[in-house]
Amino acid sequence: MGDYQGEYLQQYLCNINLRKKIKELLKEKTEILQKLEQLEKDGNNQSFEERKKRLRSLASEIQRNFECPLSRCGKKYGSEGSLNQHIKLKHPELVNKA
């Protein structure tokens, strides 16, 4: 019968340690959630001037070296990506051939 009491005591002490660990983890979780909330709040409060503005070229400054392959279209673009997007949107029949 002494063996059962020893096992009971061991399990009891283990449960105490587990409860202690759970309390510590819950406290840590609460602190992390508070930090996250504060970071989200700080991130959303940036003014328009503080955000980095993307420097873009003016339309008149762009060299249009990429021409649409359809002779009746005649559109020219400053990058191959822009030309590809134009072809996908305006001339889907060219995309389906390839």
XYZ file of N, CA and C in Angstrom:
294
model
N 0.821 -1.188 0.000
C 0.000 0.000 0.000
C 0.874 1.263 0.000
N 2.048 1.182 0.511
C 2.968 2.293 0.539
C 3.368 2.726 -0.859
N 3.374 1.774 -1.801
C 3.734 2.076 -3.180
C 2.698 2.991 -3.827
N 1.417 2.767 -3.510
C 0.352 3.617 -4.054
C 0.470 5.042 -3.531
N 0.816 5.173 -2.268
C 0.964 6.507 -1.691
C 2.140 7.247 -2.333
N 3.202 6.521 -2.593
C 4.359 7.125 -3.251
C 4.005 7.582 -4.667
N 3.269 6.720 -5.392
C 2.818 7.073 -6.755
C 1.879 8.274 -6.712
N 0.956 8.283 -5.727
C 0.019 9.398 -5.576
C 0.777 10.702 -5.340
N 1.752 10.639 -4.433
C 2.535 11.834 -4.105
C 3.314 12.320 -5.320
N 3.874 11.395 -6.065
C 4.636 11.753 -7.263
C 3.727 12.422 -8.294
N 2.544 11.858 -8.513
C 1.592 12.438 -9.470
C 1.087 13.800 -8.984
N 0.852 13.917 -7.693
C 0.397 15.174 -7.110
C 1.428 16.281 -7.341
N 2.703 15.977 -7.082
C 3.774 16.959 -7.281
C 3.941 17.301 -8.763
N 3.780 16.282 -9.617
C 3.863 16.517 -11.060
C 2.742 17.465 -11.512
N 1.532 17.251 -10.981
C 0.397 18.125 -11.319
C 0.626 19.554 -10.848
N 1.221 19.691 -9.686
C 1.523 21.036 -9.175
C 2.488 21.739 -10.127
N 3.516 20.999 -10.559
C 4.489 21.593 -11.483
C 3.841 21.933 -12.828
N 2.959 21.076 -13.311
C 2.273 21.347 -14.582
C 1.367 22.568 -14.471
N 0.664 22.703 -13.349
C -0.194 23.886 -13.152
C 0.649 25.165 -13.134
N 1.797 25.067 -12.480
C 2.701 26.215 -12.425
C 3.161 26.593 -13.836
N 3.516 25.596 -14.626
C 3.968 25.826 -16.002
C 2.833 26.430 -16.842
N 1.607 25.943 -16.663
C 0.454 26.480 -17.401
C 0.243 27.950 -17.056
N 0.345 28.287 -15.772
C 0.186 29.690 -15.364
C 1.253 30.571 -16.013
N 2.501 30.070 -16.039
C 3.579 30.831 -16.657
C 3.335 31.038 -18.145
N 2.877 29.966 -18.819
C 2.615 30.060 -20.258
C 1.451 30.995 -20.559
N 0.405 30.954 -19.729
C -0.733 31.861 -19.931
C -0.309 33.320 -19.732
N 0.553 33.555 -18.754
C 1.053 34.911 -18.519
C 1.881 35.366 -19.718
N 2.737 34.477 -20.217
C 3.563 34.794 -21.379
C 2.694 35.062 -22.607
N 1.653 34.269 -22.790
C 0.734 34.452 -23.913
C 0.057 35.817 -23.835
N -0.382 36.184 -22.643
C -1.035 37.488 -22.454
C -0.080 38.626 -22.796
N 1.172 38.503 -22.351
C 2.164 39.542 -22.647
C 2.420 39.643 -24.155
N 2.512 38.508 -24.813
C 2.746 38.507 -26.263
C 1.570 39.140 -26.992
N 0.350 38.796 -26.585
C -0.830 39.381 -27.220
C -0.877 40.892 -27.017
N -0.484 41.352 -25.834
C -0.451 42.791 -25.571
C 0.589 43.482 -26.450
N 1.757 42.858 -26.603
C 2.796 43.424 -27.463
C 2.331 43.473 -28.914
N 1.680 42.396 -29.360
C 1.167 42.343 -30.725
C 0.129 43.434 -30.958
N -0.761 43.590 -30.014
C -1.791 44.625 -30.118
C -1.160 46.006 -30.206
N -0.135 46.242 -29.394
C 0.548 47.537 -29.399
C 1.264 47.764 -30.731
N 1.913 46.725 -31.251
C 2.603 46.852 -32.540
C 1.622 47.139 -33.669
N 0.478 46.452 -33.657
C -0.529 46.703 -34.691
C -1.062 48.121 -34.581
N -1.257 48.585 -33.359
C -1.756 49.940 -33.148
C -0.738 50.963 -33.636
N 0.542 50.732 -33.315
C 1.607 51.649 -33.733
C 1.760 51.647 -35.255
N 1.633 50.474 -35.874
C 1.788 50.362 -37.320
C 0.691 51.077 -38.080
N -0.513 51.095 -37.548
C -1.643 51.730 -38.233
C -1.682 53.233 -38.028
N -0.883 53.744 -37.111
C -0.914 55.172 -36.818
C 0.105 55.972 -37.616
N 0.806 55.324 -38.532
C 1.767 56.066 -39.339
C 1.025 57.066 -40.220
N 1.538 58.269 -40.239
C 0.911 59.268 -41.092
C 1.323 59.048 -42.538
N 0.629 59.685 -43.434
C 0.886 59.518 -44.866
C 2.309 59.937 -45.209
N 2.807 60.987 -44.548
C 4.136 61.501 -44.836
C 5.225 60.520 -44.392
N 4.960 59.747 -43.330
C 5.962 58.832 -42.800
C 6.151 57.611 -43.687
N 5.145 57.236 -44.431
C 5.252 56.072 -45.308
C 6.159 56.399 -46.483
N 6.902 55.402 -46.919
C 7.762 55.610 -48.079
C 6.903 55.714 -49.328
N 7.125 56.778 -50.068
C 6.397 56.958 -51.308
C 7.241 56.415 -52.444
N 6.624 55.653 -53.317
C 7.347 55.054 -54.428
C 7.625 56.114 -55.483
N 8.888 56.197 -55.868
C 9.261 57.159 -56.900
C 8.957 56.559 -58.263
N 8.094 57.194 -59.013
C 7.713 56.697 -60.327
C 8.080 57.721 -61.391
N 8.349 57.203 -62.559
C 8.668 58.098 -63.678
C 7.395 58.715 -64.224
N 7.535 59.931 -64.743
C 6.402 60.562 -65.410
C 6.180 59.862 -66.749
N 4.963 59.885 -67.238
C 4.647 59.229 -68.502
C 5.502 59.791 -69.635
N 5.780 61.088 -69.575
C 6.578 61.708 -70.639
C 8.043 61.286 -70.590
N 8.506 60.753 -69.439
C 9.894 60.346 -69.283
C 10.154 58.900 -69.708
N 9.120 58.123 -69.933
C 9.277 56.698 -70.234
C 9.586 56.496 -71.709
N 10.655 55.740 -71.962
C 10.988 55.383 -73.343
C 10.157 54.156 -73.707
N 9.367 54.273 -74.737
C 8.465 53.182 -75.114
C 9.087 52.363 -76.245
N 9.848 51.345 -75.852
C 10.574 50.520 -76.813
C 9.857 49.217 -77.166
N 8.791 48.873 -76.457
C 8.102 47.612 -76.678
C 6.757 47.867 -77.360
N 6.647 47.452 -78.611
C 5.458 47.736 -79.423
C 4.594 46.486 -79.540
N 3.286 46.696 -79.516
C 2.338 45.593 -79.663
C 2.528 44.957 -81.047
N 2.581 43.623 -81.124
C 2.842 42.954 -82.400
C 1.696 43.086 -83.415
N 0.506 43.442 -82.972
C -0.598 43.632 -83.913
C -0.428 44.979 -84.618
N -0.380 44.946 -85.940
C -0.121 46.176 -86.694
C -1.249 47.193 -86.516
N -2.474 46.751 -86.342
C -3.597 47.688 -86.205
C -3.662 48.335 -84.819
N -2.945 47.778 -83.856
C -2.994 48.301 -82.485
C -2.074 49.513 -82.328
N -0.786 49.329 -82.580
C 0.157 50.440 -82.528
C 0.538 50.922 -81.142
N 0.129 50.261 -80.093
C 0.473 50.697 -78.726
C 1.929 50.365 -78.430
N 2.580 51.254 -77.660
C 3.969 51.049 -77.257
C 4.047 51.161 -75.745
N 4.968 50.359 -75.166
C 5.102 50.314 -73.713
C 6.555 50.425 -73.297
N 6.768 50.836 -72.051
C 8.112 51.045 -71.526
C 8.771 49.782 -70.997
N 8.001 48.713 -70.807
C 8.599 47.470 -70.325
C 7.899 46.286 -70.978
N 8.624 45.181 -71.002
C 8.068 43.969 -71.590
C 6.879 43.467 -70.764
N 6.956 43.641 -69.448
C 5.855 43.234 -68.574
C 4.572 43.992 -68.878
N 4.689 45.284 -69.112
C 3.522 46.092 -69.458
C 2.941 45.655 -70.797
N 3.814 45.356 -71.753
C 3.358 44.878 -73.057
C 2.641 43.545 -72.913
N 3.212 42.627 -72.118
C 2.577 41.324 -71.910
C 1.206 41.457 -71.262
N 1.099 42.361 -70.305
C -0.193 42.595 -69.658
C -1.205 43.139 -70.670
N -0.776 44.063 -71.502
C -1.645 44.618 -72.549
C -2.142 43.500 -73.467
N -1.221 42.636 -73.887
C -1.591 41.547 -74.808
C -2.595 40.609 -74.145
N -2.378 40.263 -72.874
C -3.303 39.375 -72.164
C -4.693 39.982 -72.059
N -4.750 41.292 -71.791
C -6.042 41.951 -71.577
C -6.749 42.329 -72.880
N -5.994 42.861 -73.825
C -6.604 43.405 -75.041
C -6.607 42.432 -76.230
N -5.663 41.507 -76.242
C -5.556 40.576 -77.364
C -5.415 39.135 -76.848
N -6.429 38.633 -76.151
C -6.302 37.272 -75.578
C -6.114 36.201 -76.657
N -6.505 36.482 -77.884
C -6.333 35.496 -78.952
C -4.854 35.216 -79.228
N -3.981 36.198 -78.946
C -2.544 35.999 -79.127
C -1.977 35.083 -78.021
N -2.518 35.192 -76.855
C -2.037 34.400 -75.718
C -2.448 32.946 -75.905
N -3.664 32.712 -76.377
C -4.158 31.345 -76.534
C -3.422 30.573 -77.618
N -2.829 31.267 -78.574
C -2.066 30.605 -79.641
C -0.787 29.990 -79.088
N -0.161 30.693 -78.150
C 1.150 30.265 -77.627
C 1.023 29.140 -76.667
